[in-house]
Amino acid sequence: QRKIESYTRFRKSWSWSSKLREIAHLWFEDRQGSCLLVYDNADSLDDESDPYFVDLQRYLPDVPGVKIIITTPSQTATGMTELQAIEVGKLAPAEAVDMFMRCSKLGDAAGSVRRETALIVAELDDLALAVTLAGAYVAATPRIRSNLVDYLPEEAFT
């Protein structure tokens, strides 16, 4: 209800991005308890002339209980917080496969499943967050767990 009332008070001159940003901030303010916001692949934080540039500070809610993870190659993000940045590199391919297998609950499967998993993590560029999220999605989606190969692009086999 509060979100709708606030939305109706918006001035017509505001841009849609401003309206959407305000609605998102109100949503976070209304949350009970804590929550996690992941802003993945924030790759264009440095160059305002870049067509993909994002002024991330405008979109990050300053609300108690909201924890934020930003993945980016840019050092600019380190200035957005007083907390120490944690640098995470790519996983070694074998580590990425093992992590995906654990997160997807495929266990110690071998053979074709392990080969398919290697193709998946390669598509994800061996990035830990992407591998973890994909694995968790596979674990929660039985139709995918039963046949990983159906969800790989055809060019992965060439």
mmCIF file of C-alpha atoms in Angstrom:
data_model
loop_
_atom_site.group_PDB
_atom_site.id
_atom_site.type_symbol
_atom_site.label_atom_id
_atom_site.label_comp_id
_atom_site.label_asym_id
_atom_site.label_seq_id
_atom_site.Cartn_x
_atom_site.Cartn_y
_atom_site.Cartn_z
ATOM 1 C CA GLN A 1 0.000 0.000 0.000
ATOM 2 C CA ARG A 2 2.808 2.405 0.934
ATOM 3 C CA LYS A 3 4.530 1.729 -2.384
ATOM 4 C CA ILE A 4 1.392 2.577 -4.358
ATOM 5 C CA GLU A 5 0.808 5.800 -2.395
ATOM 6 C CA SER A 6 4.415 6.866 -2.888
ATOM 7 C CA TYR A 7 4.252 6.025 -6.559
ATOM 8 C CA THR A 8 1.181 8.227 -7.092
ATOM 9 C CA ARG A 9 3.076 11.172 -5.583
ATOM 10 C CA PHE A 10 5.827 10.981 -8.186
ATOM 11 C CA ARG A 11 6.129 14.052 -10.353
ATOM 12 C CA LYS A 12 5.403 13.474 -14.026
ATOM 13 C CA SER A 13 8.725 15.026 -14.986
ATOM 14 C CA TRP A 14 10.683 12.198 -13.372
ATOM 15 C CA SER A 15 12.153 9.669 -15.718
ATOM 16 C CA TRP A 16 11.046 6.033 -15.652
ATOM 17 C CA SER A 17 14.426 4.983 -14.309
ATOM 18 C CA SER A 18 13.967 7.358 -11.370
ATOM 19 C CA LYS A 19 10.507 5.955 -10.703
ATOM 20 C CA LEU A 20 11.693 2.374 -10.875
ATOM 21 C CA ARG A 21 14.666 3.134 -8.659
ATOM 22 C CA GLU A 22 12.376 4.744 -6.068
ATOM 23 C CA ILE A 23 9.985 1.775 -6.156
ATOM 24 C CA ALA A 24 12.899 -0.618 -5.668
ATOM 25 C CA HIS A 25 14.205 1.417 -2.727
ATOM 26 C CA LEU A 26 10.733 1.437 -1.151
ATOM 27 C CA TRP A 27 10.532 -2.321 -1.601
ATOM 28 C CA PHE A 28 13.793 -2.774 0.296
ATOM 29 C CA GLU A 29 12.638 -0.384 3.037
ATOM 30 C CA ASP A 30 9.469 -2.453 3.532
ATOM 31 C CA ARG A 31 11.372 -5.735 3.982
ATOM 32 C CA GLN A 32 11.367 -7.303 7.412
ATOM 33 C CA GLY A 33 14.651 -8.807 8.557
ATOM 34 C CA SER A 34 17.710 -8.975 6.384
ATOM 35 C CA CYS A 35 18.077 -9.647 2.685
ATOM 36 C CA LEU A 36 20.837 -9.943 0.131
ATOM 37 C CA LEU A 37 21.127 -7.948 -3.096
ATOM 38 C CA VAL A 38 23.580 -9.300 -5.658
ATOM 39 C CA TYR A 39 24.616 -6.934 -8.433
ATOM 40 C CA ASP A 40 26.511 -9.250 -10.730
ATOM 41 C CA ASN A 41 28.695 -8.166 -13.668
ATOM 42 C CA ALA A 42 28.860 -4.465 -12.842
ATOM 43 C CA ASP A 43 31.463 -4.103 -15.557
ATOM 44 C CA SER A 44 31.001 -0.464 -16.585
ATOM 45 C CA LEU A 45 31.513 1.681 -13.500
ATOM 46 C CA ASP A 46 34.451 3.826 -14.591
ATOM 47 C CA ASP A 47 33.703 5.493 -17.920
ATOM 48 C CA GLU A 48 30.578 7.673 -18.066
ATOM 49 C CA SER A 49 30.823 7.779 -21.873
ATOM 50 C CA ASP A 50 30.492 3.975 -22.020
ATOM 51 C CA PRO A 51 26.962 3.141 -23.266
ATOM 52 C CA TYR A 52 26.737 0.490 -20.528
ATOM 53 C CA PHE A 53 27.920 2.811 -17.750
ATOM 54 C CA VAL A 54 25.988 2.465 -14.490
ATOM 55 C CA ASP A 55 26.138 4.957 -11.639
ATOM 56 C CA LEU A 56 25.758 2.138 -9.160
ATOM 57 C CA GLN A 57 25.538 4.419 -6.111
ATOM 58 C CA ARG A 58 22.125 5.593 -7.357
ATOM 59 C CA TYR A 59 20.744 2.066 -7.293
ATOM 60 C CA LEU A 60 22.129 0.695 -4.038
ATOM 61 C CA PRO A 61 19.609 0.942 -1.204
ATOM 62 C CA ASP A 62 20.929 2.484 2.000
ATOM 63 C CA VAL A 63 18.667 0.430 4.239
ATOM 64 C CA PRO A 64 19.513 -1.449 7.439
ATOM 65 C CA GLY A 65 19.387 -5.191 6.927
ATOM 66 C CA VAL A 66 20.237 -5.069 3.216
ATOM 67 C CA LYS A 67 23.548 -6.751 2.484
ATOM 68 C CA ILE A 68 25.024 -6.072 -0.947
ATOM 69 C CA ILE A 69 27.448 -8.073 -3.067
ATOM 70 C CA ILE A 70 28.852 -6.437 -6.192
ATOM 71 C CA THR A 71 30.847 -8.458 -8.680
ATOM 72 C CA THR A 72 32.969 -6.301 -10.943
ATOM 73 C CA PRO A 73 36.452 -6.079 -12.408
ATOM 74 C CA SER A 74 36.431 -2.353 -11.564
ATOM 75 C CA GLN A 75 38.307 -0.948 -8.579
ATOM 76 C CA THR A 76 35.735 1.883 -8.452
ATOM 77 C CA ALA A 77 33.408 -0.345 -6.426
ATOM 78 C CA THR A 78 35.889 -0.455 -3.556
ATOM 79 C CA GLY A 79 35.212 3.232 -2.916
ATOM 80 C CA MET A 80 31.495 2.584 -2.431
ATOM 81 C CA THR A 81 31.931 1.101 1.016
ATOM 82 C CA GLU A 82 34.032 1.388 4.111
ATOM 83 C CA LEU A 83 34.322 -2.385 4.142
ATOM 84 C CA GLN A 84 37.316 -4.108 2.658
ATOM 85 C CA ALA A 85 36.834 -5.437 -0.855
ATOM 86 C CA ILE A 86 37.360 -9.126 -1.387
ATOM 87 C CA GLU A 87 39.076 -9.974 -4.632
ATOM 88 C CA VAL A 88 38.005 -13.282 -6.108
ATOM 89 C CA GLY A 89 39.691 -14.626 -9.200
ATOM 90 C CA LYS A 90 38.486 -17.282 -11.568
ATOM 91 C CA LEU A 91 38.446 -20.855 -10.364
ATOM 92 C CA ALA A 92 40.684 -23.441 -11.930
ATOM 93 C CA PRO A 93 38.540 -25.532 -14.319
ATOM 94 C CA ALA A 94 38.723 -28.627 -12.075
ATOM 95 C CA GLU A 95 37.737 -26.532 -9.028
ATOM 96 C CA ALA A 96 34.803 -25.062 -10.944
ATOM 97 C CA VAL A 97 33.598 -28.550 -11.908
ATOM 98 C CA ASP A 98 33.867 -29.745 -8.303
ATOM 99 C CA MET A 99 32.008 -26.686 -7.006
ATOM 100 C CA PHE A 100 29.219 -27.121 -9.563
ATOM 101 C CA MET A 101 28.916 -30.811 -8.696
ATOM 102 C CA ARG A 102 28.576 -29.986 -4.982
ATOM 103 C CA CYS A 103 26.122 -27.121 -5.474
ATOM 104 C CA SER A 104 23.990 -29.052 -7.962
ATOM 105 C CA LYS A 105 23.895 -32.076 -5.651
ATOM 106 C CA LEU A 106 25.144 -34.251 -8.484
ATOM 107 C CA GLY A 107 27.633 -35.641 -5.991
ATOM 108 C CA ASP A 108 30.534 -37.599 -7.330
ATOM 109 C CA ALA A 109 28.975 -38.453 -10.686
ATOM 110 C CA ALA A 110 31.510 -39.380 -13.318
ATOM 111 C CA GLY A 111 31.735 -39.860 -17.064
ATOM 112 C CA SER A 112 29.380 -37.872 -19.254
ATOM 113 C CA VAL A 113 27.917 -35.841 -16.363
ATOM 114 C CA ARG A 114 31.365 -34.604 -15.428
ATOM 115 C CA ARG A 115 32.136 -33.755 -19.086
ATOM 116 C CA GLU A 116 28.829 -31.875 -19.390
ATOM 117 C CA THR A 117 29.610 -30.049 -16.158
ATOM 118 C CA ALA A 118 32.995 -29.009 -17.562
ATOM 119 C CA LEU A 119 31.197 -27.486 -20.569
ATOM 120 C CA ILE A 120 28.772 -25.638 -18.284
ATOM 121 C CA VAL A 121 31.457 -24.108 -16.076
ATOM 122 C CA ALA A 122 33.478 -23.123 -19.153
ATOM 123 C CA GLU A 123 30.382 -21.256 -20.440
ATOM 124 C CA LEU A 124 30.290 -19.518 -17.040
ATOM 125 C CA ASP A 125 33.956 -18.535 -17.449
ATOM 126 C CA ASP A 126 34.856 -20.446 -14.254
ATOM 127 C CA LEU A 127 33.477 -17.566 -12.147
ATOM 128 C CA ALA A 128 32.693 -18.741 -8.616
ATOM 129 C CA LEU A 129 29.407 -16.864 -8.145
ATOM 130 C CA ALA A 130 28.062 -17.915 -11.538
ATOM 131 C CA VAL A 131 29.084 -21.550 -10.972
ATOM 132 C CA THR A 132 27.498 -21.575 -7.506
ATOM 133 C CA LEU A 133 24.227 -19.998 -8.664
ATOM 134 C CA ALA A 134 23.954 -22.288 -11.687
ATOM 135 C CA GLY A 135 24.665 -25.333 -9.534
ATOM 136 C CA ALA A 136 22.028 -24.296 -6.990
ATOM 137 C CA TYR A 137 19.520 -23.788 -9.814
ATOM 138 C CA VAL A 138 20.243 -27.257 -11.181
ATOM 139 C CA ALA A 139 19.806 -28.721 -7.683
ATOM 140 C CA ALA A 140 16.387 -27.060 -7.404
ATOM 141 C CA THR A 141 15.233 -28.068 -10.904
ATOM 142 C CA PRO A 142 14.857 -31.854 -11.294
ATOM 143 C CA ARG A 143 14.247 -31.774 -15.059
ATOM 144 C CA ILE A 144 17.670 -30.193 -15.562
ATOM 145 C CA ARG A 145 19.451 -32.492 -13.111
ATOM 146 C CA SER A 146 18.201 -35.506 -15.031
ATOM 147 C CA ASN A 147 19.685 -34.368 -18.346
ATOM 148 C CA LEU A 148 22.229 -31.543 -18.292
ATOM 149 C CA VAL A 149 23.149 -31.938 -21.953
ATOM 150 C CA ASP A 150 19.712 -30.690 -23.078
ATOM 151 C CA TYR A 151 20.515 -27.283 -21.611
ATOM 152 C CA LEU A 152 23.896 -26.783 -23.242
ATOM 153 C CA PRO A 153 24.234 -24.821 -26.484
ATOM 154 C CA GLU A 154 24.848 -27.027 -29.526
ATOM 155 C CA GLU A 155 28.109 -25.244 -30.327
ATOM 156 C CA ALA A 156 29.505 -26.501 -27.002
ATOM 157 C CA PHE A 157 29.903 -29.908 -28.653
ATOM 158 C CA THR A 158 31.806 -28.747 -31.722
#
